[in-house]
Structure formats: structure tokens, C-alpha cells
Coordinates of C-alpha atoms in Angstrom, one line a residue:
X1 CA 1.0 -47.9 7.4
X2 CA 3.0 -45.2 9.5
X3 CA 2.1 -45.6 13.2
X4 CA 0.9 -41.3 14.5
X5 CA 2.2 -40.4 18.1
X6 CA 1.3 -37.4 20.3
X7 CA 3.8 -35.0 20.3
X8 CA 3.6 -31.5 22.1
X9 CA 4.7 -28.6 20.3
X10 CA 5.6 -25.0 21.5
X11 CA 3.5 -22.5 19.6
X12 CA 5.9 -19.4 20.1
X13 CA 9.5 -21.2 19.0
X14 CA 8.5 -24.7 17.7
X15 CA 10.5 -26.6 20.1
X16 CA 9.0 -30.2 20.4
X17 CA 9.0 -32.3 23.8
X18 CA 7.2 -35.9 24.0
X19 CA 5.1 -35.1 26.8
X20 CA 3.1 -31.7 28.2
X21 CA 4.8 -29.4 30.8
X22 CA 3.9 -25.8 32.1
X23 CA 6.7 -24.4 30.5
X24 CA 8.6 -24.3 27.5
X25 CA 12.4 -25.9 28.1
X26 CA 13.7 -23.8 25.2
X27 CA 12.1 -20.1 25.4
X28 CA 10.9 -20.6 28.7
X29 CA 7.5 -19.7 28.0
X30 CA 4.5 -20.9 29.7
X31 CA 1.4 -22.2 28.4
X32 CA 2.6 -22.8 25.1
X33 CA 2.9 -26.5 24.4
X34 CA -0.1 -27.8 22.1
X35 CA -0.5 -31.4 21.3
X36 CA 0.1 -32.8 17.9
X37 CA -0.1 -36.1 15.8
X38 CA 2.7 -36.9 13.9
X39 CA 3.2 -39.9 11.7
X40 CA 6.5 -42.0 12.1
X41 CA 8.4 -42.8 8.3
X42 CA 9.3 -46.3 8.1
X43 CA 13.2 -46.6 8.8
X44 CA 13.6 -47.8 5.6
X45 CA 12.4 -44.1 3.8
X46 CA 14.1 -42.3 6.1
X47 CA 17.2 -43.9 5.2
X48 CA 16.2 -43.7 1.4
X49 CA 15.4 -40.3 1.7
X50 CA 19.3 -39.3 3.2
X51 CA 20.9 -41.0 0.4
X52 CA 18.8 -39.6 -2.1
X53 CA 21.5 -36.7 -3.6
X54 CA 20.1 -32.8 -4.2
X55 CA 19.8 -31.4 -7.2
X56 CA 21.6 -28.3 -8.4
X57 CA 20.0 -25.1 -9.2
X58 CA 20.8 -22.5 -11.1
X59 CA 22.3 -18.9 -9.3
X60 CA 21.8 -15.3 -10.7
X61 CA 23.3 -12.5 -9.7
X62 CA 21.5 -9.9 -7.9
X63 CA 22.9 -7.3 -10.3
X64 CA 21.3 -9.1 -13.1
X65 CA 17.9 -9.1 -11.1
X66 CA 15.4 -6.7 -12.7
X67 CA 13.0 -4.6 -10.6
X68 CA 9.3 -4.8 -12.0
X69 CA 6.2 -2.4 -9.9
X70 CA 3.9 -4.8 -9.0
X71 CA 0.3 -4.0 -10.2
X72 CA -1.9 -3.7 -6.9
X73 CA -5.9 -4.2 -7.0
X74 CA -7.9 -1.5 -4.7
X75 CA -10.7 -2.1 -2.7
X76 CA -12.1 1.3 -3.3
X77 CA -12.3 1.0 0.5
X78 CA -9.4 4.1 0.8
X79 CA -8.4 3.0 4.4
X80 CA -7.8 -0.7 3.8
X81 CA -5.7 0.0 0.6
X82 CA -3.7 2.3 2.5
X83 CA -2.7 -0.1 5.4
X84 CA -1.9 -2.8 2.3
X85 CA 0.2 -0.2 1.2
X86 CA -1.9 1.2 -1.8
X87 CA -3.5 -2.4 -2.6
X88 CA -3.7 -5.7 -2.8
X89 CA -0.8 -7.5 -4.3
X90 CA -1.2 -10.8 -6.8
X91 CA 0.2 -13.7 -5.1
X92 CA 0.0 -12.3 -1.5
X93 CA -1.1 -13.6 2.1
X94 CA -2.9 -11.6 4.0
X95 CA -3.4 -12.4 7.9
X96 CA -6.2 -10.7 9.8
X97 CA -6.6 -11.7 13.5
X98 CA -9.3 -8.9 15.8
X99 CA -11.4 -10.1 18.5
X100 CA -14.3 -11.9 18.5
X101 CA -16.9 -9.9 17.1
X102 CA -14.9 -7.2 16.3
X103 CA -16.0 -6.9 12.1
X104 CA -13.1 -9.5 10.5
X105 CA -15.9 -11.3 8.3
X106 CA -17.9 -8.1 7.6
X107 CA -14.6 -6.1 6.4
X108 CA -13.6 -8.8 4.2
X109 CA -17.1 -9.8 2.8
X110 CA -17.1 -6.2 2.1
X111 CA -13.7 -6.4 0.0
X112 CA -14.8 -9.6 -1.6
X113 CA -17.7 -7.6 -2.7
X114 CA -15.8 -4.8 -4.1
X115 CA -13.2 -6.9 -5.7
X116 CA -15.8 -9.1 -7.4
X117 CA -17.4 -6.3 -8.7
X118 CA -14.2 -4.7 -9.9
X119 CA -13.7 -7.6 -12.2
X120 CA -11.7 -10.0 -10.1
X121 CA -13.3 -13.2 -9.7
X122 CA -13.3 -13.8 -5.6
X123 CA -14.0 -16.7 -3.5
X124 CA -15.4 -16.4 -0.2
X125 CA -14.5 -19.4 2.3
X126 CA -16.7 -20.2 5.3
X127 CA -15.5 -22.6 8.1
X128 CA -17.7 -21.6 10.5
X129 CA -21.2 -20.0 9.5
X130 CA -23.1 -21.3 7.1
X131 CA -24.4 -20.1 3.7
X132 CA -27.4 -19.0 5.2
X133 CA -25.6 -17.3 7.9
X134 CA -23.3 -15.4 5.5
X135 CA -25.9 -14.3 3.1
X136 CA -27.7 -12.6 6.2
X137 CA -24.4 -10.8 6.8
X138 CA -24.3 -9.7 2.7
X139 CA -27.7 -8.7 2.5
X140 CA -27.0 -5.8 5.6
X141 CA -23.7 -4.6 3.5
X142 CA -24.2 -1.7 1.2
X143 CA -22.1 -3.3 -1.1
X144 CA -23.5 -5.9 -3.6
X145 CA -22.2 -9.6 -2.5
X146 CA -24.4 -11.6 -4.8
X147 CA -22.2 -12.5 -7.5
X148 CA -19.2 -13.7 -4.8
X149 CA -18.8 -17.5 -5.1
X150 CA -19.3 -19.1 -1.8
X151 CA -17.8 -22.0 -0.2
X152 CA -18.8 -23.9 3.2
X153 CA -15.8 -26.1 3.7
X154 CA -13.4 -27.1 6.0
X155 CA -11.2 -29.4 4.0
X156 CA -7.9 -27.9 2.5
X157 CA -7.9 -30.6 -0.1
X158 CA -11.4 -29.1 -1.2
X159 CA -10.6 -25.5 -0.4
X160 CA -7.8 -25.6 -3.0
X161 CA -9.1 -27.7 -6.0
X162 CA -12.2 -25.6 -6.2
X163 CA -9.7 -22.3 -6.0
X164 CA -7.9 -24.0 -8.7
X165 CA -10.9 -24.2 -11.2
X166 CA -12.4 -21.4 -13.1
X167 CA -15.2 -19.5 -11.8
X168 CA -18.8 -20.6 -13.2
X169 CA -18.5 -17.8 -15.6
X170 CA -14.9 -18.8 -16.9
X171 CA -12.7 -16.5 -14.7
X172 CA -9.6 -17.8 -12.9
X173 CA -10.2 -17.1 -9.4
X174 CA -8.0 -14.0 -8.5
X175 CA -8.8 -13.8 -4.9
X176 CA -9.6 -16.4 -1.9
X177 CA -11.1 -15.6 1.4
X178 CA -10.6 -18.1 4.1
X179 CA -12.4 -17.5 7.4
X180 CA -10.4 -19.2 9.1
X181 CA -7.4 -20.4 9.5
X182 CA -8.0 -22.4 12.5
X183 CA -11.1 -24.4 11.0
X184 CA -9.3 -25.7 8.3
X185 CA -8.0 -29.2 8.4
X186 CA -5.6 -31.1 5.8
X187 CA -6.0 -34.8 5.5
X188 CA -2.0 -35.6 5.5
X189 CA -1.6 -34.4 9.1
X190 CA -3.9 -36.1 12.0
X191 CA -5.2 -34.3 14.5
X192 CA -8.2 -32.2 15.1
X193 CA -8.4 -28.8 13.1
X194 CA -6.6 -25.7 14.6
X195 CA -4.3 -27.8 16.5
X196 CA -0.4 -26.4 16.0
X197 CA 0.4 -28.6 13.1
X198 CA -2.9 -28.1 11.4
X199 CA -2.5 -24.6 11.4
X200 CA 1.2 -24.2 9.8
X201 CA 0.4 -26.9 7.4
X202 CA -3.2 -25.6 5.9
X203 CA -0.8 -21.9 6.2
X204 CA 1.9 -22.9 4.1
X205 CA -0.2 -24.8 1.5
X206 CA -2.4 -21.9 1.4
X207 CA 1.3 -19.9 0.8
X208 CA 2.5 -21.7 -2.1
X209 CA -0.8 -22.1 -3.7
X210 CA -0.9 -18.6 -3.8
X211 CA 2.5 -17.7 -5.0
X212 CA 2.0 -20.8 -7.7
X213 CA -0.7 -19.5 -9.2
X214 CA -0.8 -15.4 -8.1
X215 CA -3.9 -15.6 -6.4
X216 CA -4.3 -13.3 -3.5
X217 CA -5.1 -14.9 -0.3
X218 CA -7.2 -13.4 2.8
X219 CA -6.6 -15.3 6.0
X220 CA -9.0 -14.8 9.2
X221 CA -7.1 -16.1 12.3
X222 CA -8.5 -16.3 16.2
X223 CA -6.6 -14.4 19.0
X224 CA -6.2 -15.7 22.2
X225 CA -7.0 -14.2 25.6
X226 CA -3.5 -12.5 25.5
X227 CA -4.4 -10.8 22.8
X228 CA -2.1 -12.5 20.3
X229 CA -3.6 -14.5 17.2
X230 CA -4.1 -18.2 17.8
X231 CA -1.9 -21.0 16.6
X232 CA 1.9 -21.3 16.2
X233 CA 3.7 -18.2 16.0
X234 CA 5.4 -19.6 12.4
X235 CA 1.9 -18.2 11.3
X236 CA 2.9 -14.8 11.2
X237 CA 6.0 -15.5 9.5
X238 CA 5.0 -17.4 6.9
X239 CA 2.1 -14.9 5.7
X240 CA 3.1 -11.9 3.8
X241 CA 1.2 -9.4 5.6
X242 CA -0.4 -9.5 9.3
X243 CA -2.9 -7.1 10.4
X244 CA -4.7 -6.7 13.5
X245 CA -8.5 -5.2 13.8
X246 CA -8.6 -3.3 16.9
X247 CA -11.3 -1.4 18.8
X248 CA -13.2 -2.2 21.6
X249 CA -16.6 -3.3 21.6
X250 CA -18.8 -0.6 23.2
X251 CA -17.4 1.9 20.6
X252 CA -18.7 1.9 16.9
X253 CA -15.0 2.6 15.5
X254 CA -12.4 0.4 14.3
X255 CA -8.5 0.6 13.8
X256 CA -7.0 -1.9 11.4
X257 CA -3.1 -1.6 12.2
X258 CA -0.5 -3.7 9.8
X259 CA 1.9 -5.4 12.7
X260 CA 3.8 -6.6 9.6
X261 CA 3.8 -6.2 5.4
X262 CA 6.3 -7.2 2.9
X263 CA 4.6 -5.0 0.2
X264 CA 4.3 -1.7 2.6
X265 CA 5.1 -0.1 5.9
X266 CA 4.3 -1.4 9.1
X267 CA 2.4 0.1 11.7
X268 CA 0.2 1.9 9.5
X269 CA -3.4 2.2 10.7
X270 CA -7.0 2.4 8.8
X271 CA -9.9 3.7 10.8
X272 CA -13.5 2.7 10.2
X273 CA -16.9 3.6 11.4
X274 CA -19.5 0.4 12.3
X275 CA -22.7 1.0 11.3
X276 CA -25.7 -0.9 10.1
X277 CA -24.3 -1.5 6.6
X278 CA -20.9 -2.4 7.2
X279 CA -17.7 -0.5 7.9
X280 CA -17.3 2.7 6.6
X281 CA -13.7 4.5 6.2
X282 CA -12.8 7.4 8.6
X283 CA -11.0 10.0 6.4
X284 CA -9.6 12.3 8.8
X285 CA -8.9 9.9 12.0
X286 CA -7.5 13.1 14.2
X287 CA -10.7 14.2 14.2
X288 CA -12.4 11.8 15.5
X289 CA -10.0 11.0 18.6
X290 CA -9.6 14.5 19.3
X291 CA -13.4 15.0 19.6
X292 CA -14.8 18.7 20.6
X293 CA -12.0 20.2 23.2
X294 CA -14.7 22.9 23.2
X295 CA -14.6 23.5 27.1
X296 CA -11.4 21.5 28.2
X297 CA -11.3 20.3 31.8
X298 CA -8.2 20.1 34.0
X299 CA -6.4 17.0 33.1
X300 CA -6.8 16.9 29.3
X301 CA -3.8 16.9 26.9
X302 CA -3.0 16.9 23.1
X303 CA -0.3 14.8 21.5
X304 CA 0.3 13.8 17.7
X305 CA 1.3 10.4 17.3
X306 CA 2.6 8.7 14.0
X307 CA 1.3 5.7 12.7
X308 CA 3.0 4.4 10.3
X309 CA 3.7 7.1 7.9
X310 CA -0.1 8.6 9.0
X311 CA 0.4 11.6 12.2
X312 CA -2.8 11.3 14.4
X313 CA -3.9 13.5 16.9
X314 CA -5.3 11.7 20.3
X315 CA -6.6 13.5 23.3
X316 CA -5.0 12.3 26.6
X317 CA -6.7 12.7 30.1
X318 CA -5.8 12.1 33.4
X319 CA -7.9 12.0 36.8
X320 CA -6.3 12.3 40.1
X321 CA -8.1 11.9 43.4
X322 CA -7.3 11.5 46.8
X323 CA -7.1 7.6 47.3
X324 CA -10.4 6.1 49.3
X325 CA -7.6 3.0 50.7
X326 CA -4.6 2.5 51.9
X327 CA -2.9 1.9 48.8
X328 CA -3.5 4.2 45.6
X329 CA -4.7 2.9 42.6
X330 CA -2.8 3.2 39.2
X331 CA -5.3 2.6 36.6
X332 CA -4.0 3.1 32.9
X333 CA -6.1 2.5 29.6
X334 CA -4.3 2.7 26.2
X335 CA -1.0 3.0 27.5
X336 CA 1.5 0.8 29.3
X337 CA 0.9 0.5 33.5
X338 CA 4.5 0.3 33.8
X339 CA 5.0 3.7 31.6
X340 CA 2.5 5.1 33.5
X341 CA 4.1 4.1 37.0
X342 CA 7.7 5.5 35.5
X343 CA 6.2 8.8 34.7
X344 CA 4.7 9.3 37.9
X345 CA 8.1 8.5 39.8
X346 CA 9.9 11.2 37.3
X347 CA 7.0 13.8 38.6
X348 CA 7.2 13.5 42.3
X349 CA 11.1 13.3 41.6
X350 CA 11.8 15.9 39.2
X351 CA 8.6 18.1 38.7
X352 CA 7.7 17.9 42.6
X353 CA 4.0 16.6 42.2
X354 CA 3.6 14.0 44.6
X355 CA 1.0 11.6 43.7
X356 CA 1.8 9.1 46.4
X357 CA -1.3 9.2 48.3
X358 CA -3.6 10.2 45.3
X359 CA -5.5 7.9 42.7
X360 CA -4.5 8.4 39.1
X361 CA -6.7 7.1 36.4
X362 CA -4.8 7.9 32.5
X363 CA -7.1 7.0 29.2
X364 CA -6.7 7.7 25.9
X365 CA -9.3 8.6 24.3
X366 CA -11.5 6.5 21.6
X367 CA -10.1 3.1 22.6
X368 CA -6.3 3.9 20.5
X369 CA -3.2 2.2 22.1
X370 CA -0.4 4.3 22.3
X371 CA 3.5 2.6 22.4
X372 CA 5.5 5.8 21.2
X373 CA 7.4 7.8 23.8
X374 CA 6.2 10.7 22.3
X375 CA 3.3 11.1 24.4
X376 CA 4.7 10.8 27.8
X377 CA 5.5 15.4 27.6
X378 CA 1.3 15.0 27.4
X379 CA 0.6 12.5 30.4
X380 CA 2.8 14.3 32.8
X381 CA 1.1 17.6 32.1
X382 CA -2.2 16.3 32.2
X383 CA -1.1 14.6 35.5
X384 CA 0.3 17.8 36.9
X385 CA -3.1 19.7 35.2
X386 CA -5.4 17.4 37.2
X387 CA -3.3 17.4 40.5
X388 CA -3.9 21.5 40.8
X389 CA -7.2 21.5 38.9
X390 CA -5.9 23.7 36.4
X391 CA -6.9 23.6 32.6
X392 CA -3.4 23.0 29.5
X393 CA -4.3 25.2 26.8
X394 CA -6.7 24.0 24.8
X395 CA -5.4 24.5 21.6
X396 CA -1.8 23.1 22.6
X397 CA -0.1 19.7 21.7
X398 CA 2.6 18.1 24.0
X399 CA 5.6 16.6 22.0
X400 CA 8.0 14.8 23.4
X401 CA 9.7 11.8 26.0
X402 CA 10.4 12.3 29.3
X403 CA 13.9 10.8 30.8
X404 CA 13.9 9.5 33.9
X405 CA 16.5 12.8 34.9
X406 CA 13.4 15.0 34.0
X407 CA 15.0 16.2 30.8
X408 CA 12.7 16.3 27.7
X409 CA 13.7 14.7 24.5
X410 CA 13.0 15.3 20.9
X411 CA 11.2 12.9 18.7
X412 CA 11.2 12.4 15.1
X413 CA 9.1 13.7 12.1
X414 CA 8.3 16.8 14.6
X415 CA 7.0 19.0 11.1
X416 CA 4.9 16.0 9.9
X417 CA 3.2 16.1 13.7
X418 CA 2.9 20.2 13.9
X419 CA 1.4 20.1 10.2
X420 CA -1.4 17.8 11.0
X421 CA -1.8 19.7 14.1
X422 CA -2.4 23.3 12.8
X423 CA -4.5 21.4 10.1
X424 CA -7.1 20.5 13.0
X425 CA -6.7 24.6 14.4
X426 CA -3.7 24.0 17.1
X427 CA -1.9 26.9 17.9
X428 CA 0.6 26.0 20.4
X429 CA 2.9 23.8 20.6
X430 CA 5.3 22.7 23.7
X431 CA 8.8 20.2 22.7
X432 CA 12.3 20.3 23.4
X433 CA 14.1 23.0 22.5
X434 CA 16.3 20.7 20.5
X435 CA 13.9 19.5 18.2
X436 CA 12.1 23.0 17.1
X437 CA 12.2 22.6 13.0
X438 CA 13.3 25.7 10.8
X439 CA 9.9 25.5 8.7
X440 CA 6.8 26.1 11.0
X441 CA 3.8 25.1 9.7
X442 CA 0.6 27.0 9.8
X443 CA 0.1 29.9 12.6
X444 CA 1.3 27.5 15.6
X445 CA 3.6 28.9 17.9
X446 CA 6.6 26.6 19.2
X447 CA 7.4 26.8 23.2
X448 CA 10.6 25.1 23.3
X449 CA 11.6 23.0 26.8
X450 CA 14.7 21.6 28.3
X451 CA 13.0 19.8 31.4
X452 CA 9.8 18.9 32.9
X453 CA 9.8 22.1 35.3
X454 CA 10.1 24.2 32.3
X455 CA 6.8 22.7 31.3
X456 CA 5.2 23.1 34.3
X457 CA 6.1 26.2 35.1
X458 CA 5.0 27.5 32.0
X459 CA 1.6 25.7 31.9
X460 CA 0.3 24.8 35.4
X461 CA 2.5 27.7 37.1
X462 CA 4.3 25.6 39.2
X463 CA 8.1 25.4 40.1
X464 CA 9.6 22.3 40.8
X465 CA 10.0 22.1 44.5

């Protein structure tokens, strides 16, 4: 019998090293190395196996190759469909990874529900609760779960030769829920479950079993403290789709974001309302970010992001005080700290606001997390708003990036972003002056700007000094 020894395995490039250090030798990351237990081949396979010749395979031309639309199942649940890209595809691997608590199982018992009693014979995978524990779960949904098999396992062995048999009404199994990823154990590989080689292993069984027989495969995975989903990073590569369930705990909604999907775009995001019978889709998600802007307060600005192919409309707002210590604070929730800190340099520089000796506290509102450029033309107004305790328009948006020279640059999609925001009653919009479109949508006036002192000279009344 093969003789297992602990190896230590980096989880973000897979470089192996035979005993634990800080840092990874290869991609210098830290932190990274897991333990694993590897079995030795005798010498004498090894050697068998090198002078065993390949066999060839047949080629075909990619001209010859034939393009087929592949039927998608719906949820009925009208945001997760659209993150999937209009459905769940036969034969796919989904990845969801959230925070703990954050509605992983309750979305997908709520799917499994649907799909079940679309027709599609679904089986639910629990590593973690048990069937007690799940049915009190069902029993709050508004969907029916009764008629979704369950299964309480941990094995992979298990997990897959009761996937592979018919329902107990005669249907193949069309769909497989495994929650998750990281309790799952195979019992080729030693090792204790959710260790680095137990998780790509039980992944890419989990894979082929589910481009073998086209069954659609969900897949809960753990995050870790950093925010990234637990396990080796070959994870998210092998899987077909990987979405993240944001949204932060005191708030009742959720945003599903696709961080990757072969059958649809990426960064495409699905909001959802928690409530006592599940998660409910939030049809128009600019609405509920933008909130009532009523009776606007200095240091409160409008930009339109896009999310995919979805535009969004998110309040920004921005506090700034005179600093109780020696050293201001730079506090910034939803957006980069670093963005934040850049900004604020190209404001005292170029816009003359001087923030040096104030506080500045910059949130966006409802919990979103913003990475586009777009929105820096909105946090240096509602930076400048606040610093002179003057109110933006309140039925303005603020399109565009700021350069570090104070000019103001155009973004894409710019009709996409004014449509949505003269849907929600916008009538004023400030961008560069090289991105106003021919077509303007709605009643919304365009304000074009060539630098950050246009902007706030024609909103806070300021020169640049």
C-alpha cells in the first residue's frame, strides 16, 4: 500500500513546498499554504505509467463545428435567471460563496423548490444541517419544498451514486444542490474534508459528473475573512459560473453579483429583499438605493453605475467635519480608501477645497460596492457640497472620472445611464463635455464639463483657488 505524506499546498497558484512557511516562494503570497496528504505511486507504476503510449483522437475543424442555443431552465425567480444569464444551463456548475448567514441555503432551497415543481427532478445536499434543520428552513419559504429529495451526506462517493439513480418517482435527477463544497470528502484523497486537495478533487468530480450526464450542479462554498471563497483558487476555475451573495447583515437586501459565467455576462447583479418567507426579487433596484432624495442635505450625490449590462442608480454621501485629533480620519464605506484618498488630493489640488485638517466620512448608500470610475465626478461634489454646507441638485446625477490633472473624463454607455435616470425623474445631468450623446433621453438636461472647477463652480459656486 502507497505510503501518504504531508505536503503543503498554495491555495492561490498551487505551488507545492514540503514544509509550511509564511509565504508563498512562487506568488509571494502570505498565508496561503494548506496542508495536504498525498499518496506516493510505487516506482514501479510510475515508470509503467511513462511508457504507457497516448492514444490518438480524432480533430474537427472549427468550421465544421455547429452552433446549437442551449435550452435554459428558469427559476421563475426573475433576478436569479438574469445574473445566470436568462437560466440555468444542463450540464453547468454553479459556485455561490456569501457570508456566513447571508441567505446562500435559503436562495437555493428556494430554486430547488421552484425547479422541482417545474418538472425537474432536484436534489438537495446537506453537509452541514440536518434533515430536521432543513425542513425548518422549507417550512418558512413560500415556495413548496416537500417534494425535493433530500440528502444528509458528506461522502462524494455517496453524493454521486445516489445523483446517478432515478428519483423515487422514476425521473433522472436534473439538478444537484450541494451545500458545500468544503464538507465534502472523497475517499481516494486522505486528509480531513475542506482541506486544498479535498476541495479541487470533490470540485472536479462534481464537474465531469455534471458535464457526463447534463445535470446542473449548485455548489455552496465558504469565504474567508478576506472576503474571498474558501479553498484553492483552481475552484473558481474549474466551475462554470461563480457568484457572490453580497449584502451586509443589518440590512434586509441582498445583491447576488456573477464575478464570472461561461453561459452570460459578468458582473451582472440580482437584488433581493429578506423577509420572513425567503428572498424576494427587487424589480427596480435604482429605486431602492436611491431611496426618497425628498429633502436632500449637503453632501449627497447621484451617480448611475452599470452592472453588468443592468444601469443602477446609487446615492452617494459624504460628511466632512473638522477633525477632533491631530490626524484626520478618512473613513470610506463601499468604495476603495485609496480612491477616496486620490480624490481628495485632486480636490485640494485642483478644485482648491482643502480637506487637510477636516474629517471625511464617504458611504454609499444601501450597503452596494462601487469599483467603476464613474462615480468619482459624484464624490468630489459631494465632498465639495459638504465642505460649504451647500445642497447638489436634487434631481441631478454626476457622470464621470476624475484625472489626477482635474480634467473630467467620459465613461461608456452614457445613454443607457441617462435613460435609467430620467426613468426614476432626473432632470439634470453634469459629464464631460466629450461624452454628451446626440439622443437625449427623457426631459433631462445635459451640463457638459471639462474640469473639476467647471463642476464646482456651477454647483457649489466656488472657483478654484
Amino acid at each position: 500500500m502507497a505510503k501518504a505524506k504531508t505536503v503543503y499546498r498554495c491555495t492561490e497558484c498551487g505551488a507545492e513546498f514540503p514544509k509550511w512557511a509564511g509565504r508563498c516562494e512562487s506568488c509571494d503570497a502570505w498565508n496561503t499554504l494548506g496542508e495536504e496528504m498525498v499518496s506516493n505511486a510505487p516506482t514501479s507504476k510510475r515508470t509503467a505509467a511513462r511508457s504507457v503510449p497516448g492514444i490518438a483522437a480524432a480533430t474537427v475543424t472549427l468550421g465544421r463545428v455547429t452552433a446549437a442555443d442551449t435550452p435554459r431552465w428558469t427559476t421563475q425567480l426573475n433576478e436569479f435567471d438574469f445574473v445566470l444569464g436568462g437560466g440555468l444551463v444542463p450540464g453547468s456548475m454553479v459556485l455561490v460563496g456569501g457570508e456566513p448567514g447571508i441567505g446562500k441555503s435559503t436562495l437555493l432551497l428556494q430554486v430547488a423548490a421552484r425547479l422541482e415543481n417545474a418538472g425537474l427532478a432536484t436534489l438537495y445536499v446537506s453537509g452541514e444541517e440536518s434533515a430536521l434543520q432543513v425542513r425548518l428552513r422549507a417550512d418558512r419559504l413560500a415556495e413548496d419544498a416537500s417534494s425535493v429529495a433530500l440528502l444528509t451526506e458528506t461522502s462524494l462517493e455517496t453524493i454521486l451514486a445516489t445523483a446517478s439513480q432515478p428519483a423515487a418517482d422514476g425521473r433522472r435527477i436534473s439538478v444537484l444542490i450541494v451545500d458545500s463544497i468544503q464538507t465534502v470528502h472523497t475517499e481516494l484523497l486522505e486528509g480531513a474534508p475542506g482541506n486544498v486537495g479535498q476541495v479541487r478533487e470533490c470540485a472536479a468530480r462534481l464537474m465531469r459528473f455534471a458535464k457526463d450526464t447534463g445535470t446542473a450542479v449548485f455548489v455552496i462554498g465558504h469565504v474567508t475573512k478576506g472576503g474571498g471563497i474558501a479553498g484553492p483558487k483552481t475552484l473558481e476555475h474549474i466551475v462554470d459560473t461563480v457568484l457572490y451573495f453580497e449584502g451586509d447583515g443589518t440590512l434586509d437586501h441582498r445583491v447576488l453579483r456573477a464575478t464570472k459565467n461561461r453561459f452570460g455576462s459578468v458582473d451582472e447583479i440580482g437584488v433581493f429583499r429578506m423577509v420572513g418567507t425567503g428572498l424576494i426579487p427587487v424589480e427596480n433596484p435604482s429605486a431602492l438605493f436611491l431611496g426618497d432624495r425628498r429633502d436632500v442635505a449637503s453632501g449627497s450625490a447621484v451617480c448611475a453605475l452599470m452592472e453588468g449590462t443592468r444601469p443602477v442608480l446609487v446615492e452617494v454621501q459624504a460628511l466632512a467635519a473638522r477633525a477632533g485629533f491631530g490626524t484626520p480620519q478618512r473613513v470610506a464605506n463601499g468604495i476603495d480608501a485609496r480612491r477616496l484618498a486620490l480624490l481628495l488630493a485632486v480636490l485640494d489640488k485642483r478644485g482648491g477645497f482643502s480637506c487637510a485638517h477636516l474629517d471625511v466620512f464617504c458611504n454609499i448608500v444601501g450597503g452596494m460596492r462601487v469599483q467603476e470610475p464613474s462615480v468619482d465626478l459624484a464624490i468630489v461634489a459631494a465632498i465639495a457640497s459638504s465642505v460649504v454646507d451647500k445642497p447638489l441638485p436634487a434631481q441631478a446625477i454626476f457622470l464621470g472620472e476624475v484625472g489626477l490633472g482635474g480634467e473630467v473624463r467620459p465613461v461608456s454607455q452614457v445613454e443607457r445611464r441617462l435613460a435609467e435616470a430620467a426613468k426614476l425623474g432626473m432632470t439634470r445631468a453634469y459629464l464631460s463635455d466629450r461624452a454628451i450623446p446626440r439622443r437625449v433621453p427623457g426631459d433631462i438636461t445635459l451640463v457638459g464639463v471639462r474640469t473639476l472647477a467647471d463642476v464646482l463652480q456651477k454647483t457649489v459656486g466656488k472657483d478654484a483657488t
